[in-house]
């Protein structure tokens, strides 16, 4: 995966990632994935966002931030 944005929201760090591709045509169809960054005794880890409301909030923030650089549908 390739990280295309990162942000903090309500005390949690989130990453917006897409599957890495070397082909620009494939990149146009890439699906955006939002992951939260957690931490435990072994260090940092990535996790899916299970709360739909939080996922929508973070997705909207990411969309606003990336809309200047990417064509988001």
CSV table of N, CA and C in Angstrom, one decimal:
chain,number,residue,atom,x,y,z
A,1,UNK,N,0.8,-1.2,0.0
A,1,UNK,CA,0.0,0.0,0.0
A,1,UNK,C,0.9,1.2,0.0
A,2,UNK,N,0.3,2.3,-0.5
A,2,UNK,CA,1.0,3.6,-0.5
A,2,UNK,C,0.2,4.6,0.3
A,3,UNK,N,0.8,5.3,1.3
A,3,UNK,CA,0.1,6.3,2.1
A,3,UNK,C,0.0,7.6,1.3
A,4,UNK,N,-1.2,8.1,1.1
A,4,UNK,CA,-1.4,9.3,0.3
A,4,UNK,C,-1.8,10.5,1.2
A,5,UNK,N,-2.2,10.2,2.5
A,5,UNK,CA,-2.5,11.3,3.4
A,5,UNK,C,-2.5,10.7,4.8
A,6,UNK,N,-2.3,11.6,5.8
A,6,UNK,CA,-2.3,11.2,7.2
A,6,UNK,C,-2.9,12.4,8.0
A,7,UNK,N,-3.7,12.1,9.0
A,7,UNK,CA,-4.3,13.1,9.7
A,7,UNK,C,-4.7,12.6,11.1
A,8,UNK,N,-4.8,13.6,12.1
A,8,UNK,CA,-5.3,13.3,13.4
A,8,UNK,C,-6.7,13.8,13.5
A,9,UNK,N,-7.6,13.0,14.2
A,9,UNK,CA,-9.0,13.3,14.3
A,9,UNK,C,-9.4,12.8,15.7
A,10,UNK,N,-9.8,13.6,16.6
A,10,UNK,CA,-10.3,13.3,17.9
A,10,UNK,C,-9.3,12.4,18.6
A,11,UNK,N,-8.1,12.7,18.6
A,11,UNK,CA,-7.0,12.1,19.3
A,11,UNK,C,-6.5,10.8,18.7
A,12,UNK,N,-7.0,10.4,17.5
A,12,UNK,CA,-6.5,9.2,16.8
A,12,UNK,C,-5.8,9.6,15.5
A,13,UNK,N,-4.7,8.9,15.2
A,13,UNK,CA,-4.0,9.1,14.0
A,13,UNK,C,-4.5,8.2,12.9
A,14,UNK,N,-4.8,8.7,11.7
A,14,UNK,CA,-5.4,7.9,10.6
A,14,UNK,C,-4.5,8.0,9.4
A,15,UNK,N,-4.5,7.0,8.6
A,15,UNK,CA,-3.8,7.0,7.3
A,15,UNK,C,-4.8,6.7,6.2
A,16,UNK,N,-4.6,7.4,5.1
A,16,UNK,CA,-5.4,7.1,3.9
A,16,UNK,C,-4.4,6.5,2.9
A,17,UNK,N,-4.7,5.2,2.5
A,17,UNK,CA,-3.8,4.5,1.7
A,17,UNK,C,-4.6,3.9,0.5
A,18,UNK,N,-3.8,3.7,-0.6
A,18,UNK,CA,-4.3,3.0,-1.8
A,18,UNK,C,-3.3,1.9,-2.1
A,19,UNK,N,-3.7,0.9,-2.8
A,19,UNK,CA,-2.9,-0.2,-3.2
A,19,UNK,C,-1.8,0.4,-4.2
A,20,UNK,N,-0.5,0.0,-3.9
A,20,UNK,CA,0.6,0.5,-4.8
A,20,UNK,C,0.5,-0.1,-6.1
A,21,UNK,N,0.7,0.8,-7.1
A,21,UNK,CA,0.8,0.3,-8.5
A,21,UNK,C,1.8,1.2,-9.3
A,22,UNK,N,2.5,0.6,-10.2
A,22,UNK,CA,3.4,1.3,-11.0
A,22,UNK,C,2.7,1.8,-12.3
A,23,UNK,N,1.5,1.3,-12.6
A,23,UNK,CA,0.8,1.7,-13.8
A,23,UNK,C,-0.2,2.8,-13.4
A,24,UNK,N,-0.1,3.9,-14.1
A,24,UNK,CA,-0.9,5.1,-13.8
A,24,UNK,C,-2.4,4.8,-14.1
A,25,UNK,N,-2.7,4.0,-15.1
A,25,UNK,CA,-4.1,3.6,-15.4
A,25,UNK,C,-4.7,2.8,-14.3
A,26,UNK,N,-4.0,1.9,-13.7
A,26,UNK,CA,-4.5,1.2,-12.5
A,26,UNK,C,-4.7,2.1,-11.3
A,27,UNK,N,-3.9,3.1,-11.2
A,27,UNK,CA,-4.0,4.0,-10.1
A,27,UNK,C,-5.3,4.8,-10.1
A,28,UNK,N,-5.8,5.1,-11.3
A,28,UNK,CA,-7.0,5.8,-11.4
A,28,UNK,C,-8.2,5.1,-10.8
A,29,UNK,N,-8.2,3.8,-10.8
A,29,UNK,CA,-9.3,3.0,-10.2
A,29,UNK,C,-9.0,2.5,-8.8
A,30,UNK,N,-8.0,3.0,-8.2
A,30,UNK,CA,-7.6,2.6,-6.8
A,30,UNK,C,-8.7,2.9,-5.8
A,31,UNK,N,-8.9,2.0,-4.9
A,31,UNK,CA,-9.8,2.2,-3.8
A,31,UNK,C,-9.1,2.8,-2.6
A,32,UNK,N,-9.6,3.8,-2.0
A,32,UNK,CA,-9.0,4.5,-0.8
A,32,UNK,C,-9.4,3.7,0.4
A,33,UNK,N,-8.4,3.4,1.2
A,33,UNK,CA,-8.7,2.7,2.5
A,33,UNK,C,-8.2,3.6,3.6
A,34,UNK,N,-9.1,3.7,4.6
A,34,UNK,CA,-8.7,4.5,5.8
A,34,UNK,C,-8.4,3.5,6.9
A,35,UNK,N,-7.2,3.7,7.5
A,35,UNK,CA,-6.8,2.9,8.6
A,35,UNK,C,-6.4,3.7,9.8
A,36,UNK,N,-6.7,3.2,11.0
A,36,UNK,CA,-6.3,3.9,12.2
A,36,UNK,C,-5.0,3.4,12.7
A,37,UNK,N,-4.2,4.2,13.3
A,37,UNK,CA,-2.9,3.8,13.9
A,37,UNK,C,-3.1,3.6,15.4
A,38,UNK,N,-2.8,2.4,15.8
A,38,UNK,CA,-2.9,2.1,17.3
A,38,UNK,C,-1.5,1.8,17.8
A,39,UNK,N,-1.4,1.6,19.1
A,39,UNK,CA,-0.1,1.3,19.7
A,39,UNK,C,-0.4,0.4,20.9
A,40,UNK,N,0.5,-0.6,21.0
A,40,UNK,CA,0.5,-1.5,22.1
A,40,UNK,C,1.9,-1.7,22.6
A,41,UNK,N,2.1,-2.7,23.5
A,41,UNK,CA,3.4,-3.0,24.1
A,41,UNK,C,4.5,-3.3,23.0
A,42,UNK,N,4.1,-3.8,21.9
A,42,UNK,CA,5.0,-4.2,20.8
A,42,UNK,C,5.3,-3.0,19.8
A,43,UNK,N,4.5,-1.9,19.9
A,43,UNK,CA,4.7,-0.8,19.0
A,43,UNK,C,3.5,-0.4,18.3
A,44,UNK,N,3.6,0.3,17.2
A,44,UNK,CA,2.5,0.7,16.4
A,44,UNK,C,1.9,-0.4,15.5
A,45,UNK,N,0.6,-0.3,15.2
A,45,UNK,CA,0.0,-1.2,14.3
A,45,UNK,C,-1.1,-0.5,13.6
A,46,UNK,N,-1.5,-1.0,12.4
A,46,UNK,CA,-2.6,-0.4,11.6
A,46,UNK,C,-3.9,-1.3,11.9
A,47,UNK,N,-5.0,-0.6,11.9
A,47,UNK,CA,-6.3,-1.3,12.2
A,47,UNK,C,-7.4,-0.7,11.3
A,48,UNK,N,-8.4,-1.5,11.0
A,48,UNK,CA,-9.5,-1.0,10.2
A,48,UNK,C,-10.4,-0.1,11.2
A,49,UNK,N,-11.1,0.8,10.6
A,49,UNK,CA,-12.0,1.7,11.4
A,49,UNK,C,-13.3,1.0,11.4
A,50,UNK,N,-13.7,0.5,12.5
A,50,UNK,CA,-15.0,-0.3,12.6
A,50,UNK,C,-16.2,0.6,12.9
A,51,UNK,N,-16.0,1.8,13.4
A,51,UNK,CA,-17.2,2.6,13.7
A,51,UNK,C,-17.5,3.4,12.4
A,52,UNK,N,-18.7,3.1,11.9
A,52,UNK,CA,-19.1,3.7,10.6
A,52,UNK,C,-19.2,5.2,10.7
A,53,UNK,N,-19.6,5.8,11.8
A,53,UNK,CA,-19.7,7.3,12.0
A,53,UNK,C,-18.3,7.9,11.9
A,54,UNK,N,-17.4,7.3,12.6
A,54,UNK,CA,-16.0,7.8,12.6
A,54,UNK,C,-15.4,7.7,11.2
A,55,UNK,N,-15.7,6.5,10.6
A,55,UNK,CA,-15.2,6.3,9.2
A,55,UNK,C,-15.7,7.4,8.2
A,56,UNK,N,-17.0,7.7,8.3
A,56,UNK,CA,-17.5,8.8,7.5
A,56,UNK,C,-16.9,10.1,7.8
A,57,UNK,N,-16.7,10.5,9.0
A,57,UNK,CA,-16.1,11.7,9.4
A,57,UNK,C,-14.7,11.8,8.8
A,58,UNK,N,-13.9,10.8,9.1
A,58,UNK,CA,-12.5,10.8,8.6
A,58,UNK,C,-12.5,10.8,7.1
A,59,UNK,N,-13.3,10.0,6.4
A,59,UNK,CA,-13.4,10.0,5.0
A,59,UNK,C,-13.7,11.4,4.4
A,60,UNK,N,-14.6,12.1,5.0
A,60,UNK,CA,-14.9,13.4,4.5
A,60,UNK,C,-13.8,14.4,4.6
A,61,UNK,N,-13.1,14.3,5.8
A,61,UNK,CA,-11.9,15.1,6.0
A,61,UNK,C,-10.8,14.8,4.9
A,62,UNK,N,-10.6,13.5,4.7
A,62,UNK,CA,-9.6,13.1,3.7
A,62,UNK,C,-10.0,13.6,2.3
A,63,UNK,N,-11.2,13.4,2.0
A,63,UNK,CA,-11.7,13.9,0.7
A,63,UNK,C,-11.5,15.4,0.5
A,64,UNK,N,-11.8,16.2,1.5
A,64,UNK,CA,-11.6,17.6,1.4
A,64,UNK,C,-10.1,17.9,1.2
A,65,UNK,N,-9.3,17.2,1.9
A,65,UNK,CA,-7.8,17.5,1.8
A,65,UNK,C,-7.3,17.1,0.5
A,66,UNK,N,-7.7,16.0,-0.1
A,66,UNK,CA,-7.2,15.4,-1.3
A,66,UNK,C,-7.8,16.0,-2.6
A,67,UNK,N,-9.0,16.6,-2.5
A,67,UNK,CA,-9.7,17.0,-3.6
A,67,UNK,C,-9.0,18.1,-4.5
A,68,UNK,N,-8.0,18.8,-3.9
A,68,UNK,CA,-7.2,19.7,-4.6
A,68,UNK,C,-6.2,19.0,-5.5
A,69,UNK,N,-5.7,17.8,-5.2
A,69,UNK,CA,-4.7,17.1,-5.9
A,69,UNK,C,-5.2,16.0,-6.7
A,70,UNK,N,-6.4,15.4,-6.4
A,70,UNK,CA,-6.9,14.2,-7.0
A,70,UNK,C,-8.3,14.4,-7.5
A,71,UNK,N,-8.7,13.7,-8.5
A,71,UNK,CA,-10.1,13.7,-9.0
A,71,UNK,C,-10.8,12.6,-8.2
A,72,UNK,N,-11.6,13.0,-7.2
A,72,UNK,CA,-12.3,12.1,-6.3
A,72,UNK,C,-13.7,12.0,-6.7
A,73,UNK,N,-14.2,10.8,-6.9
A,73,UNK,CA,-15.6,10.6,-7.3
A,73,UNK,C,-16.4,10.1,-6.1
